[in-house]
Amino acid sequence: MTQPTRPRRNFYGRLKGKSLKQSQKGYIEEDLDALSPGPVDWEANPERTPLDLQALFDGKPVWLEIGFGGGEHMVHQAAQNPDVGIVGCEPYINGVAMLLGKIRRAGVDNLAVHPGDVRDMFDVLPEASIDRAFLLYPDPWPKARHHDCRLFNPAFMDALHRTLTEGGCLHDRRTAIIAQML
């Protein structure tokens, strides 16, 4: 059996902003590994073994937040819905650091954090494992010439559709629910 090869994926956005504060560096060093959903990156999981979300969240329904920014919405949802497990993906390390501080202050424990591209997460999410997905601020690329930079594309929608459960839905900030996928 041959190992899958890592697809070439362009990333159009910032991965890092201003220097992190000492407290934020501490959050990343102390908390990030404990909040990992499992091996997502290609180096740690070259076989692309699916994550065991049922074991991670004790059989709770799982929600996915794509690009959580500073984490305000994600922490709010975790506090309001303790009976749900939430996985957040964000490649911007400053946003990840802000989220980790908010998690500490809120004391929520039903979260997992992937500090990277959601497309890598889609590679290891089991089929029909996500009940709800949030994509609150998609595609900051308004011009037609930026079409290749946009996250919403057929490959993204196919991957999202594969991971959503029957009746699962995608929420965005404008329409509350974009679509029920099945």
Coordinates of C-alpha atoms in Angstrom, one line a residue:
M1 CA 0.0 0.0 0.0
T2 CA 1.4 3.4 -1.0
Q3 CA 1.5 6.3 1.4
P4 CA -0.5 9.4 0.4
T5 CA 1.5 12.3 -0.8
R6 CA 1.0 15.7 0.7
P7 CA -1.0 17.9 -1.7
R8 CA 0.4 21.2 -2.8
R9 CA -1.7 23.9 -1.2
N10 CA -1.2 27.6 -1.4
F11 CA -2.0 29.6 1.7
Y12 CA -3.1 33.2 1.2
G13 CA -3.0 35.0 4.5
R14 CA -0.9 35.9 7.5
L15 CA 0.5 33.1 9.7
K16 CA 2.0 35.5 12.2
G17 CA 1.5 39.1 13.2
K18 CA 3.3 41.2 15.8
S19 CA 5.5 39.6 18.4
L20 CA 3.7 37.5 20.9
K21 CA 3.5 38.7 24.5
Q22 CA 5.3 36.6 27.1
S23 CA 2.0 35.4 28.5
Q24 CA 0.9 34.3 25.0
K25 CA 4.1 32.4 24.5
G26 CA 3.5 30.7 27.8
Y27 CA -0.1 29.7 26.7
I28 CA 1.3 28.2 23.5
E29 CA 4.1 26.3 25.3
E30 CA 1.9 25.1 28.2
D31 CA -1.6 24.6 26.7
L32 CA -1.5 24.0 23.0
D33 CA -0.3 20.3 23.1
A34 CA -2.9 19.4 25.6
L35 CA -5.7 20.9 23.4
S36 CA -4.5 19.2 20.2
P37 CA -7.2 17.0 18.5
G38 CA -4.5 14.5 17.6
P39 CA -1.9 14.2 14.8
V40 CA -3.0 16.4 12.0
D41 CA 0.1 17.6 10.3
W42 CA 1.7 15.4 7.5
E43 CA 4.9 14.8 9.4
A44 CA 3.2 13.4 12.5
N45 CA 0.6 11.5 10.6
P46 CA 1.9 10.6 7.1
E47 CA -0.6 7.8 6.7
R48 CA -3.5 10.2 7.3
T49 CA -5.0 8.1 10.0
P50 CA -8.5 9.5 10.9
L51 CA -8.9 11.2 14.2
D52 CA -11.0 9.5 16.9
L53 CA -13.3 12.4 17.7
Q54 CA -15.7 10.1 19.7
A55 CA -12.9 9.3 22.1
L56 CA -11.7 12.9 22.2
F57 CA -15.1 14.2 23.2
D58 CA -16.6 11.2 24.9
G59 CA -19.2 10.6 22.2
K60 CA -20.5 14.2 22.2
P61 CA -21.6 15.8 18.9
V62 CA -18.7 17.6 17.3
W63 CA -18.7 21.1 15.8
L64 CA -15.9 22.6 13.7
E65 CA -15.0 26.3 13.6
I66 CA -12.9 27.3 10.6
G67 CA -10.7 30.3 11.1
F68 CA -11.7 31.3 14.7
G69 CA -9.7 34.5 14.7
G70 CA -9.2 35.6 18.3
G71 CA -11.5 32.8 19.5
E72 CA -14.4 34.9 21.0
H73 CA -17.1 33.0 19.2
M74 CA -15.5 29.6 19.8
V75 CA -15.2 30.1 23.6
H76 CA -18.7 31.5 23.8
Q77 CA -20.1 28.5 22.0
A78 CA -18.1 26.1 24.2
A79 CA -19.4 27.8 27.4
Q80 CA -23.0 27.8 26.1
N81 CA -22.9 24.2 24.8
P82 CA -21.0 22.0 27.3
D83 CA -22.6 18.9 25.8
V84 CA -20.8 19.5 22.4
G85 CA -17.1 19.1 21.5
I86 CA -15.7 21.9 19.4
V87 CA -12.6 21.7 17.1
G88 CA -11.1 25.0 16.0
C89 CA -8.7 25.5 13.1
E90 CA -6.7 28.8 12.7
P91 CA -3.3 29.2 11.0
Y92 CA -2.7 32.7 12.5
I93 CA -0.6 32.0 15.5
N94 CA -1.5 35.3 17.2
G95 CA -5.1 34.3 17.1
V96 CA -4.3 30.9 18.5
A97 CA -2.5 32.5 21.4
M98 CA -5.4 34.8 22.1
L99 CA -7.8 31.8 22.1
L100 CA -5.6 29.9 24.6
G101 CA -5.8 32.9 27.0
K102 CA -9.6 33.0 26.6
I103 CA -9.9 29.3 27.2
R104 CA -7.9 29.7 30.5
R105 CA -10.1 32.5 31.7
A106 CA -13.4 30.9 30.7
G107 CA -12.4 27.5 32.1
V108 CA -14.1 25.5 29.3
D109 CA -12.8 22.0 28.6
N110 CA -14.8 20.9 25.5
L111 CA -12.4 22.4 22.9
A112 CA -9.6 21.1 20.7
V113 CA -7.3 23.5 18.8
H114 CA -5.5 22.9 15.5
P115 CA -3.0 25.7 14.8
G116 CA -3.0 25.3 11.1
D117 CA -5.0 25.1 7.8
V118 CA -8.4 23.5 7.9
R119 CA -7.6 21.6 4.7
D120 CA -5.1 19.6 6.6
M121 CA -7.8 18.9 9.2
F122 CA -10.2 17.7 6.5
D123 CA -7.6 15.1 5.5
V124 CA -7.9 13.4 8.9
L125 CA -11.5 14.0 9.8
P126 CA -13.6 10.9 9.6
E127 CA -16.6 10.9 7.2
A128 CA -19.8 12.2 8.7
S129 CA -18.2 13.3 11.9
I130 CA -19.1 17.0 12.1
D131 CA -22.6 18.1 13.1
R132 CA -22.1 21.8 12.6
A133 CA -19.4 23.9 11.0
F134 CA -18.8 27.7 11.5
L135 CA -17.1 29.9 8.9
L136 CA -17.8 33.4 10.2
Y137 CA -15.5 35.6 8.1
P138 CA -14.6 33.8 4.9
D139 CA -12.9 35.0 1.8
P140 CA -11.4 38.4 2.4
W141 CA -10.5 38.5 -1.3
P142 CA -13.3 40.5 -3.0
K143 CA -11.8 41.1 -6.5
A144 CA -12.3 38.7 -9.4
R145 CA -8.5 38.4 -9.9
H146 CA -8.3 37.0 -6.4
H147 CA -10.5 34.1 -7.2
D148 CA -7.8 31.5 -6.6
C149 CA -7.2 32.9 -3.1
R150 CA -10.7 32.2 -1.9
L151 CA -11.5 29.4 0.6
F152 CA -14.9 28.7 -0.9
N153 CA -14.2 26.5 -3.9
P154 CA -15.4 23.1 -5.1
A155 CA -12.6 21.2 -3.3
F156 CA -13.3 22.9 0.0
M157 CA -17.1 22.3 -0.3
D158 CA -16.5 18.6 -1.2
A159 CA -14.3 18.1 1.8
L160 CA -16.7 19.9 4.1
H161 CA -19.6 17.9 2.7
R162 CA -17.7 14.6 3.3
T163 CA -17.2 15.4 6.9
L164 CA -20.7 16.7 7.8
T165 CA -23.2 14.3 9.3
E166 CA -26.6 13.8 7.7
G167 CA -28.5 17.0 8.5
G168 CA -25.2 18.8 9.4
C169 CA -25.0 22.5 8.5
L170 CA -22.6 25.3 7.8
H171 CA -23.1 28.6 9.6
D172 CA -21.7 31.9 8.6
R173 CA -22.1 35.4 10.1
R174 CA -24.5 36.8 7.5
T175 CA -27.1 34.1 7.1
A176 CA -27.0 32.0 10.3
I177 CA -27.2 28.8 8.2
I178 CA -25.9 28.7 4.7
A179 CA -27.0 25.2 3.9
Q180 CA -28.0 21.9 5.3
M181 CA -25.6 19.7 3.3
L182 CA -27.7 16.5 3.3

